[in-house]
CSV table of C-alpha atoms in Angstrom, one decimal:
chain,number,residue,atom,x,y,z
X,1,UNK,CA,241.2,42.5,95.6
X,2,UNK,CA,243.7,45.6,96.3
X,3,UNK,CA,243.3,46.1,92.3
X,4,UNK,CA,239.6,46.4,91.9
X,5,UNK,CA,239.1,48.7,94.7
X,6,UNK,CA,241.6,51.1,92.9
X,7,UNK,CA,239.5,51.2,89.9
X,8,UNK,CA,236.6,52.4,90.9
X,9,UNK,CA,239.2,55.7,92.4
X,10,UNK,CA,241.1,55.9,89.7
X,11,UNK,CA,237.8,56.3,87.4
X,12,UNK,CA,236.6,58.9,90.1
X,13,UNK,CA,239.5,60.6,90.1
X,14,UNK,CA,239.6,60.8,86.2
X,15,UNK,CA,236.1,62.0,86.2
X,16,UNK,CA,236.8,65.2,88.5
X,17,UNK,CA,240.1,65.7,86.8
X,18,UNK,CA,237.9,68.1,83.6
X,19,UNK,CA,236.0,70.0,86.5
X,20,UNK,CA,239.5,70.4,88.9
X,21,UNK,CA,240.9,72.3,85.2
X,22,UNK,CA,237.9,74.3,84.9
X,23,UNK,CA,238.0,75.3,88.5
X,24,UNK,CA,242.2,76.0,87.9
X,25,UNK,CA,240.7,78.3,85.3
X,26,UNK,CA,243.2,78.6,81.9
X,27,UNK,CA,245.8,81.5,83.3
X,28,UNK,CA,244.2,84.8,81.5
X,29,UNK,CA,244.4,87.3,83.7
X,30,UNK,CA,241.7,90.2,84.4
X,31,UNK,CA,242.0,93.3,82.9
X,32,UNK,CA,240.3,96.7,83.6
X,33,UNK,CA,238.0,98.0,80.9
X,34,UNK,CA,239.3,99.4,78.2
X,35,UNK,CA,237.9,102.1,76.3
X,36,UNK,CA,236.9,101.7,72.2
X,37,UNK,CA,235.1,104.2,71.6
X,38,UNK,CA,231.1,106.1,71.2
X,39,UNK,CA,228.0,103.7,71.6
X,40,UNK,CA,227.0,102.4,68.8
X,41,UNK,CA,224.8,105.0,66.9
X,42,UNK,CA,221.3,104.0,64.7
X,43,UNK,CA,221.3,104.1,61.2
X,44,UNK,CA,218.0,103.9,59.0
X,45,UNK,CA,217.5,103.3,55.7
X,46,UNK,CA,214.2,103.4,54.2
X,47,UNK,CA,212.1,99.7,52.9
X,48,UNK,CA,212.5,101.1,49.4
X,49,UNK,CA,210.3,104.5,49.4
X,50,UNK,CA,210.6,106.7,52.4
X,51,UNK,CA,212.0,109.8,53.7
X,52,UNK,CA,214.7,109.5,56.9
X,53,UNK,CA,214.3,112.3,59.5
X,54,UNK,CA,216.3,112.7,63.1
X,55,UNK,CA,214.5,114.0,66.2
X,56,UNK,CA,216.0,114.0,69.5
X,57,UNK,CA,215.0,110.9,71.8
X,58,UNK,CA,216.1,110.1,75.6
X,59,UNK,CA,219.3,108.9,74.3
X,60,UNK,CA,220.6,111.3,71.9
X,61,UNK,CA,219.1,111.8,68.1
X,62,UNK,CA,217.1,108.9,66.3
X,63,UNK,CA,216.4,108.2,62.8
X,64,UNK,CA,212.5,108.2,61.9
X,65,UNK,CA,211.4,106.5,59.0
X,66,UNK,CA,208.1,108.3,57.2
X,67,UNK,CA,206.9,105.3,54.9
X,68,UNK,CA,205.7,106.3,51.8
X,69,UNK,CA,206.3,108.1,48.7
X,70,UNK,CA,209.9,109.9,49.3
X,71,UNK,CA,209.4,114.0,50.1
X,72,UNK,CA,211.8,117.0,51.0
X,73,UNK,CA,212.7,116.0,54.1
X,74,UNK,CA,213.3,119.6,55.5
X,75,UNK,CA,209.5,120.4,55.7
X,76,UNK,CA,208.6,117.5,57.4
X,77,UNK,CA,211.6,117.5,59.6
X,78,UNK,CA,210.6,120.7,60.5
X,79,UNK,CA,207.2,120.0,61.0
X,80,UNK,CA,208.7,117.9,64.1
X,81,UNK,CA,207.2,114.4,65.0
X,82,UNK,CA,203.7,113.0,64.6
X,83,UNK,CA,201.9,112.1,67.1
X,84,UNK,CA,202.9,108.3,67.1
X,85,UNK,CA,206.4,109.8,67.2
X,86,UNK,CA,205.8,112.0,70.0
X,87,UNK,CA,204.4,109.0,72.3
X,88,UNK,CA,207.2,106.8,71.5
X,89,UNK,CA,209.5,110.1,73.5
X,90,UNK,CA,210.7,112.1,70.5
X,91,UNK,CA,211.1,115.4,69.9
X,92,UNK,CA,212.6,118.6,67.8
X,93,UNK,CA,214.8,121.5,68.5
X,94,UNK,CA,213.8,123.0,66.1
X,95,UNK,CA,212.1,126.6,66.0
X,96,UNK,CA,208.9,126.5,63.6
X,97,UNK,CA,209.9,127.4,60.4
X,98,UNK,CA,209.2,131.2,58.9
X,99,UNK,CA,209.3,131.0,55.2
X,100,UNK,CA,211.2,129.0,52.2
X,101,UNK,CA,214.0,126.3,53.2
X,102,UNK,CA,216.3,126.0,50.5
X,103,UNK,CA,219.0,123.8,50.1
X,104,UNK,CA,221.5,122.8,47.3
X,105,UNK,CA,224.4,120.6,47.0
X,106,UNK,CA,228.3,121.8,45.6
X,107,UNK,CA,231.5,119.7,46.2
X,108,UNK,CA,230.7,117.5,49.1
X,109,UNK,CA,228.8,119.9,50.9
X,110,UNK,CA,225.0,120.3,51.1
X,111,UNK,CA,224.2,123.7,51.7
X,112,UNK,CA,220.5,124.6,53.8
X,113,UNK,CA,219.3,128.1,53.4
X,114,UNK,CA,217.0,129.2,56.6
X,115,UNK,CA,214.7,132.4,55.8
X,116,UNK,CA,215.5,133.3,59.8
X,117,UNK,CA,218.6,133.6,61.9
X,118,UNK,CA,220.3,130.1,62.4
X,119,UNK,CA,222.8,131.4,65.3
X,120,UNK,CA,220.3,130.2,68.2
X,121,UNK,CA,219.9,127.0,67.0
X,122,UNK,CA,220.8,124.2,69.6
X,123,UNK,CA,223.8,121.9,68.8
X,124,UNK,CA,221.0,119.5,69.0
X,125,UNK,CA,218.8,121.0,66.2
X,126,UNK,CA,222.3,121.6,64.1
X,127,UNK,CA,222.6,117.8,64.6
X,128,UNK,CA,218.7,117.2,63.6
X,129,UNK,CA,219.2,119.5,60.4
X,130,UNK,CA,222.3,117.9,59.4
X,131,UNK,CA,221.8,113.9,59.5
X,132,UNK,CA,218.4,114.5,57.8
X,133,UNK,CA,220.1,116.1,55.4
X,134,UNK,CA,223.0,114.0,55.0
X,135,UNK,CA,220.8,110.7,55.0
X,136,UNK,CA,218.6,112.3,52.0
X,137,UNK,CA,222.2,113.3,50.1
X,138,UNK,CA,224.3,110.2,50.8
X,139,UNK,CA,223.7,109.2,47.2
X,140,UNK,CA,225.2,112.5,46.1
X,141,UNK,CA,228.2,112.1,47.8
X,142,UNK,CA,227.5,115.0,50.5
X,143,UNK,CA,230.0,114.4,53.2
X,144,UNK,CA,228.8,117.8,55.0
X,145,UNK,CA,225.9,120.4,56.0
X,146,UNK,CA,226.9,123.8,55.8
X,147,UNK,CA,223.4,126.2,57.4
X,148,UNK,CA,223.1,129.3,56.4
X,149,UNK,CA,220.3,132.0,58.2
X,150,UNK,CA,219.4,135.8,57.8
X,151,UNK,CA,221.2,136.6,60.8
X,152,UNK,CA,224.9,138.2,60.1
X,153,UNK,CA,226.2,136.0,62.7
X,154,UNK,CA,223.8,132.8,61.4
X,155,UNK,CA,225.8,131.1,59.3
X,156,UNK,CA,227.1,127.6,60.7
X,157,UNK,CA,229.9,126.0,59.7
X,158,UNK,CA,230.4,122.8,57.8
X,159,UNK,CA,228.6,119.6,60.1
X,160,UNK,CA,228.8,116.3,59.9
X,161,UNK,CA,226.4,113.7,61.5
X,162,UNK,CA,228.0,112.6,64.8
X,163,UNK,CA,224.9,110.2,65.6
């Protein structure tokens, strides 16, 4: 009799033994948080035709994807966001265009040329001006935006899309 009430413990006592090693936990300690780096930043390609513009949103600058048959993205970028764009919380920097915008492309860098001064444009409308332009020149190999303005002080140097 001593032997089958023993069993019935011994089965208990394997049963609880899985959750007693979970509870024990595996011996990895805790760490602090490390640091790896930026948030992950968006990234937009357009569904075959489309034009890829940046406006500023409540976290930092998002890509905007105008569906359609591909135009120069300068004009509509500064043309700032429709109205669907404006109710979803974007925005520009950017000062209403006064005449021509230019651009043209030489040895990895994409050069904009602003018919006003470009030296009081926000690091934030740098940034807009820049991916657009970037995102539209990818396929060229364009690694940088260098804007020039009419202003002696308004050229800015070579950008890159920190997104």
């Amino acid at each position: 009799m001593k032997v089958r009430a023993t069993a019935p413990r011994a089965l208990a006592a394997l049963a609880l033994l899985p959750a007693g090693l979970l509870a024990a936990g595996c011996g990895i300690q805790s760490t602090d948080v490390i640091a790896v780096g930026g948030p992950a930043s968006p990234q937009a390609a357009p569904p075959g035709d489309g034009t890829v513009l940046y406006f500023a949103g409540p976290d930092g600058l998002m890509p905007v994807v105008r569906e359609g048959t591909p135009q120069a993205a300068l004009p509509l970028l500064f043309a700032g966001p429709n109205k669907a764009e404006r109710d979803a919380g974007l925005r520009t920097e950017l000062p209403p265009v006064q005449g021509p915008l230019k651009m043209s492309m030489e040895d990895g860098v994409a050069t904009v040329a602003l018919s006003q001064d470009a030296s009081g444009l926000t690091p934030v409308a740098q940034r807009q001006i820049a991916c657009t332009v970037l995102q539209a020149a990818t396929r060229a190999g364009t690694v940088r935006v260098t804007i020039l303005g009419t202003g002696a002080k308004s050229s800015l140097s070579p950008l890159t899309c920190p997104t």
